[in-house]
mmCIF file of C-alpha atoms in Angstrom:
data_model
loop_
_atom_site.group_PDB
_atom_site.id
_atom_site.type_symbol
_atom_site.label_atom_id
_atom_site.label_comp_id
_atom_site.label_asym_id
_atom_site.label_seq_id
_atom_site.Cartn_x
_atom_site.Cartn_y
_atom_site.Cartn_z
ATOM 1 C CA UNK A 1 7.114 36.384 33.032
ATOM 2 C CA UNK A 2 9.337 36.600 30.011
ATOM 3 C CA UNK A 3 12.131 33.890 31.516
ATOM 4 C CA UNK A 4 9.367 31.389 31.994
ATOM 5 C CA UNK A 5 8.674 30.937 28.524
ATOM 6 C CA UNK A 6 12.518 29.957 27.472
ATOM 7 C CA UNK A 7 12.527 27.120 30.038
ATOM 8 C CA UNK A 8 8.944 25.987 29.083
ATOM 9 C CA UNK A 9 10.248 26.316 25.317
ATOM 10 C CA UNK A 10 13.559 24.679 26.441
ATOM 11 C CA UNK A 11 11.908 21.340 28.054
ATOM 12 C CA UNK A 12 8.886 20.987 25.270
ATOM 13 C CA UNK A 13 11.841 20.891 22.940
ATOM 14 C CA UNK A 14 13.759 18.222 24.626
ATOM 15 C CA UNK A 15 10.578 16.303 25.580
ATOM 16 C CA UNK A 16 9.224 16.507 21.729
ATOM 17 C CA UNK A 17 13.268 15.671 20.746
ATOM 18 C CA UNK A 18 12.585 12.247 22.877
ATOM 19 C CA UNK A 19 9.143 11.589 21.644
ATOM 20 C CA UNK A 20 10.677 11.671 18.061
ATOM 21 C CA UNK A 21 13.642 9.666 18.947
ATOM 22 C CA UNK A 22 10.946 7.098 20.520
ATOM 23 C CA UNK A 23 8.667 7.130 17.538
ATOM 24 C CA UNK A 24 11.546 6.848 14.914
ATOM 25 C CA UNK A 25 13.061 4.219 16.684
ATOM 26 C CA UNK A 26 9.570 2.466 16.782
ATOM 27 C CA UNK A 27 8.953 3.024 12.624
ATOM 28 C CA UNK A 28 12.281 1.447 12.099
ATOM 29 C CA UNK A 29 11.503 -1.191 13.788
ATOM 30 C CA UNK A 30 7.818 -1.555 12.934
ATOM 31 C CA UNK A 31 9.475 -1.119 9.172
ATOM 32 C CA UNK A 32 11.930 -4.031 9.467
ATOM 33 C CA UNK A 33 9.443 -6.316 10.808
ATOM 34 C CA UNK A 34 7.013 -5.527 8.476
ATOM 35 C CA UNK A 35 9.292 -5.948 5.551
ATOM 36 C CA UNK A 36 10.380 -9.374 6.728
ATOM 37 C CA UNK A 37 6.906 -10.515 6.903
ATOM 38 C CA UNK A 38 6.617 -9.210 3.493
ATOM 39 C CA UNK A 39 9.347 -11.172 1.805
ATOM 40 C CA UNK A 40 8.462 -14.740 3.642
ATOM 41 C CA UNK A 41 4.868 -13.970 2.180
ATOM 42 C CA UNK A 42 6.368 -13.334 -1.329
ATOM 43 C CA UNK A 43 8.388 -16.375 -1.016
ATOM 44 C CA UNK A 44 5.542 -18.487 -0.188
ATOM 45 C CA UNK A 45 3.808 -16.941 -2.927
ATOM 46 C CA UNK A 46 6.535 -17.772 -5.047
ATOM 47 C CA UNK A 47 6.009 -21.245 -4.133
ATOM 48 C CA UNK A 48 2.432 -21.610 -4.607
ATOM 49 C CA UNK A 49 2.562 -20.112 -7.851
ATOM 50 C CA UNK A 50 5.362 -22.024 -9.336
ATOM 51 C CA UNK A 51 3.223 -25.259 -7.888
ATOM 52 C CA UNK A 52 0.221 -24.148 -9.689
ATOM 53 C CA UNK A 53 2.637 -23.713 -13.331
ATOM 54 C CA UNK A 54 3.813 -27.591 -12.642
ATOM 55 C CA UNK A 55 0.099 -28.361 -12.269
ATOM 56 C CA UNK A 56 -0.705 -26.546 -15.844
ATOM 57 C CA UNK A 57 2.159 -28.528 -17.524
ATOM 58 C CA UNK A 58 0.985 -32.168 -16.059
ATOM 59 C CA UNK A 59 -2.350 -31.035 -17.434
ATOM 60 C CA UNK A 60 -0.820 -30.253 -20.646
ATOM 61 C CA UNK A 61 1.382 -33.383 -20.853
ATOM 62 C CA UNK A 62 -1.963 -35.240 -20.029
ATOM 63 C CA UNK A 63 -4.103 -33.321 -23.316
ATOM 64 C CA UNK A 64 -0.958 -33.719 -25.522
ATOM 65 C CA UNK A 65 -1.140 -38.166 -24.872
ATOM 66 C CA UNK A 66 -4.559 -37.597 -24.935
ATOM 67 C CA UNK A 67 -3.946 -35.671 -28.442
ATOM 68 C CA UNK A 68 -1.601 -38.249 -29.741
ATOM 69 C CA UNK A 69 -3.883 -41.143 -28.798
ATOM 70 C CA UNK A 70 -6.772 -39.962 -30.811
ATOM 71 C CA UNK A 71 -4.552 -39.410 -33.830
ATOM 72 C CA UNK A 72 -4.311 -35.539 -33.494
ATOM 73 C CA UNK A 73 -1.656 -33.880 -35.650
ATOM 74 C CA UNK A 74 2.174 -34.753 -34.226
ATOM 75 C CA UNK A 75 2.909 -31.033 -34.966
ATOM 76 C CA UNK A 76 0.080 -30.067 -32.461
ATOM 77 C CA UNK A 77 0.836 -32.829 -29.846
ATOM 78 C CA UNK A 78 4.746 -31.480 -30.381
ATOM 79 C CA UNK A 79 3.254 -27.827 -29.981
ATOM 80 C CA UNK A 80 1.662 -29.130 -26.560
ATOM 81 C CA UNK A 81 4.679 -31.003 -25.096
ATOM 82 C CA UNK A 82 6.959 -27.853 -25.764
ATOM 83 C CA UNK A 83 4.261 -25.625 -23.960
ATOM 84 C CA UNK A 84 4.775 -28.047 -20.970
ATOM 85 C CA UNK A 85 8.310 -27.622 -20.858
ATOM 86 C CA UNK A 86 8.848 -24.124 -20.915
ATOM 87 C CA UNK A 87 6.590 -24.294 -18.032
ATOM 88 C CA UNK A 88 8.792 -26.399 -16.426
ATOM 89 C CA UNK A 89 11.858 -24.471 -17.019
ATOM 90 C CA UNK A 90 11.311 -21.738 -14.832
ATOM 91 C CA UNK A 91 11.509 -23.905 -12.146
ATOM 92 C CA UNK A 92 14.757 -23.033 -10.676
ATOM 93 C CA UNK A 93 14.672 -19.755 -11.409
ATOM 94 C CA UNK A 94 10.909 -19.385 -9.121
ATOM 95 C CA UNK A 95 13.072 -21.850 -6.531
ATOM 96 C CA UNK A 96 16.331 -19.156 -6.536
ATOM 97 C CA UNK A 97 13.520 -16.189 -6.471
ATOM 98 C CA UNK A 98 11.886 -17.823 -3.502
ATOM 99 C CA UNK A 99 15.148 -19.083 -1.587
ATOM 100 C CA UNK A 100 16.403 -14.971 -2.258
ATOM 101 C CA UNK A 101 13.157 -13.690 -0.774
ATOM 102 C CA UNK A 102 13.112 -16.187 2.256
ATOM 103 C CA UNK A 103 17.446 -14.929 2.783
ATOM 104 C CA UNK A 104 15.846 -11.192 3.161
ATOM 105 C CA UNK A 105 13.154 -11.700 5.313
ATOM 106 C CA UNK A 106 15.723 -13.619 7.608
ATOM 107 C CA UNK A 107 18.194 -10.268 6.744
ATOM 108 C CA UNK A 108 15.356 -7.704 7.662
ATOM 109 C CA UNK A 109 14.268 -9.905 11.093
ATOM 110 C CA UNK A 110 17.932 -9.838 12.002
ATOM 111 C CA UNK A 111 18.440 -6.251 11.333
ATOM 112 C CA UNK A 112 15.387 -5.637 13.651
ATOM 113 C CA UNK A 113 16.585 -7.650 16.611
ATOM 114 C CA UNK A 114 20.036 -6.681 16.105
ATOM 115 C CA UNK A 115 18.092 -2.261 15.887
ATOM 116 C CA UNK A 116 16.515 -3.304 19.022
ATOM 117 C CA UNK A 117 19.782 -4.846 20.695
ATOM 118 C CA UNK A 118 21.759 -1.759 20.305
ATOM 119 C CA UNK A 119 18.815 1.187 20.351
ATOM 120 C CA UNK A 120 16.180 -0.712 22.445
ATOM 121 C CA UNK A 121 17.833 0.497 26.141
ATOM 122 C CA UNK A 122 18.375 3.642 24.892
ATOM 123 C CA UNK A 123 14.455 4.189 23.812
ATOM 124 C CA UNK A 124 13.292 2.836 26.988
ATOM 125 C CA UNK A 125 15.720 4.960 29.009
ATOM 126 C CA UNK A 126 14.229 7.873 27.230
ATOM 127 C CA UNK A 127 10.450 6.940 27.258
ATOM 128 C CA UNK A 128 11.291 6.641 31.149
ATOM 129 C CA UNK A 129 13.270 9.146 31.707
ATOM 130 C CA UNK A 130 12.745 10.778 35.353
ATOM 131 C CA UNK A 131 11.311 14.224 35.534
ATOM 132 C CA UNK A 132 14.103 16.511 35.806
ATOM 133 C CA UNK A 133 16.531 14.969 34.193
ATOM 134 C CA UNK A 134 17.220 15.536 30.577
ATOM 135 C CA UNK A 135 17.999 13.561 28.003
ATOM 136 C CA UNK A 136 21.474 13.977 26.248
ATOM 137 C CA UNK A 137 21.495 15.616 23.127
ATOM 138 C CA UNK A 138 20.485 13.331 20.585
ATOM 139 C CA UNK A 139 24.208 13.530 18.355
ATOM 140 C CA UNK A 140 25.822 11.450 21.961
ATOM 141 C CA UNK A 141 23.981 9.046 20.885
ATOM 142 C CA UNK A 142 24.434 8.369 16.743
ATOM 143 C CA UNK A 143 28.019 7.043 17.292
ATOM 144 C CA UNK A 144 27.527 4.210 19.211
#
C-alpha cells in the first residue's frame, strides 16, 4: 500500500504543476488585457477632462468681456483673462498625457496577443493533455 501513495503524490503534483501553469498563464493574460483597457479609459479620460478645462476658460473669457463691458476694474478683467490662459496651457501637455496612455494600452494589447502567440499552444496542450501522458517539466518550457 505504501508504493501507491508516491505515484498518487507523483501525478497530483504534475497535474496541480499544469493547473498552475494554466492559471498563471491565464492571470497574465487576463492582466495585460485588463491593463490595456485601463490606459485607453485613462486616455479618454484625459480627453474629457482637458475638454471640460477649455470649456471653463471660454466661460471665463466670456465673464472677463462681460467684466470689461460693464466697466469692471482692468486689473480684475486682466486677473480673469490670465486665469483663462493658464487653463489653456496645459493643453499639450493633457494631449502628450493622453497620446502616452493610448501608446500603452496599444503596448499592453500587443504584449497579450504576442503572450498568447508564443504560450497559448503550450496552455492548451497542457489543459488537454491525454491521461497518461505527462507533461514536461515546466523549466523545458521557460526558454523558448
Amino acid at each position: 500500500m505504501s508504493d501507491i501513495v508516491p505515484a498518487i503524490g507523483g501525478a497530483l503534483v504534475k497535474t496541480g504543476s499544469v493547473i498552475v501553469g494554466a492559471v498563471r498563464f491565464g492571470i497574465v493574460v487576463a492582466q495585460l488585457t485588463a491593463a490595456s483597457a485601463t490606459m485607453a479609459g485613462l486616455s479618454h479620460q484625459v480627453r474629457s477632462t482637458f475638454k471640460y478645462v477649455e470649456d471653463c476658460a471660454a466661460s471665463v473669457d466670456r465673464l472677463s468681456d462681460t467684466a470689461a463691458s460693464l466697466n469692471v476694474d482692468p486689473l480684475t478683467v486682466g486677473e480673469h483673462r490670465d486665469a483663462a490662459t493658464v487653463m489653456r496651457s496645459c493643453k499639450d501637455d493633457a494631449e502628450a498625457m493622453a497620446t502616452e496612455c493610448e501608446e500603452m494600452s496599444s503596448i499592453f494589447h500587443t504584449t497579450a496577443d504576442e503572450h498568447i502567440a508564443d504560450y497559448g499552444s503550450v496552455a492548451d496542450a497542457a489543459n488537454n493533455m491525454p491521461d497518461g501522458i505527462d507533461m514536461a517539466d515546466r523549466e523545458f518550457y521557460s526558454n523558448r
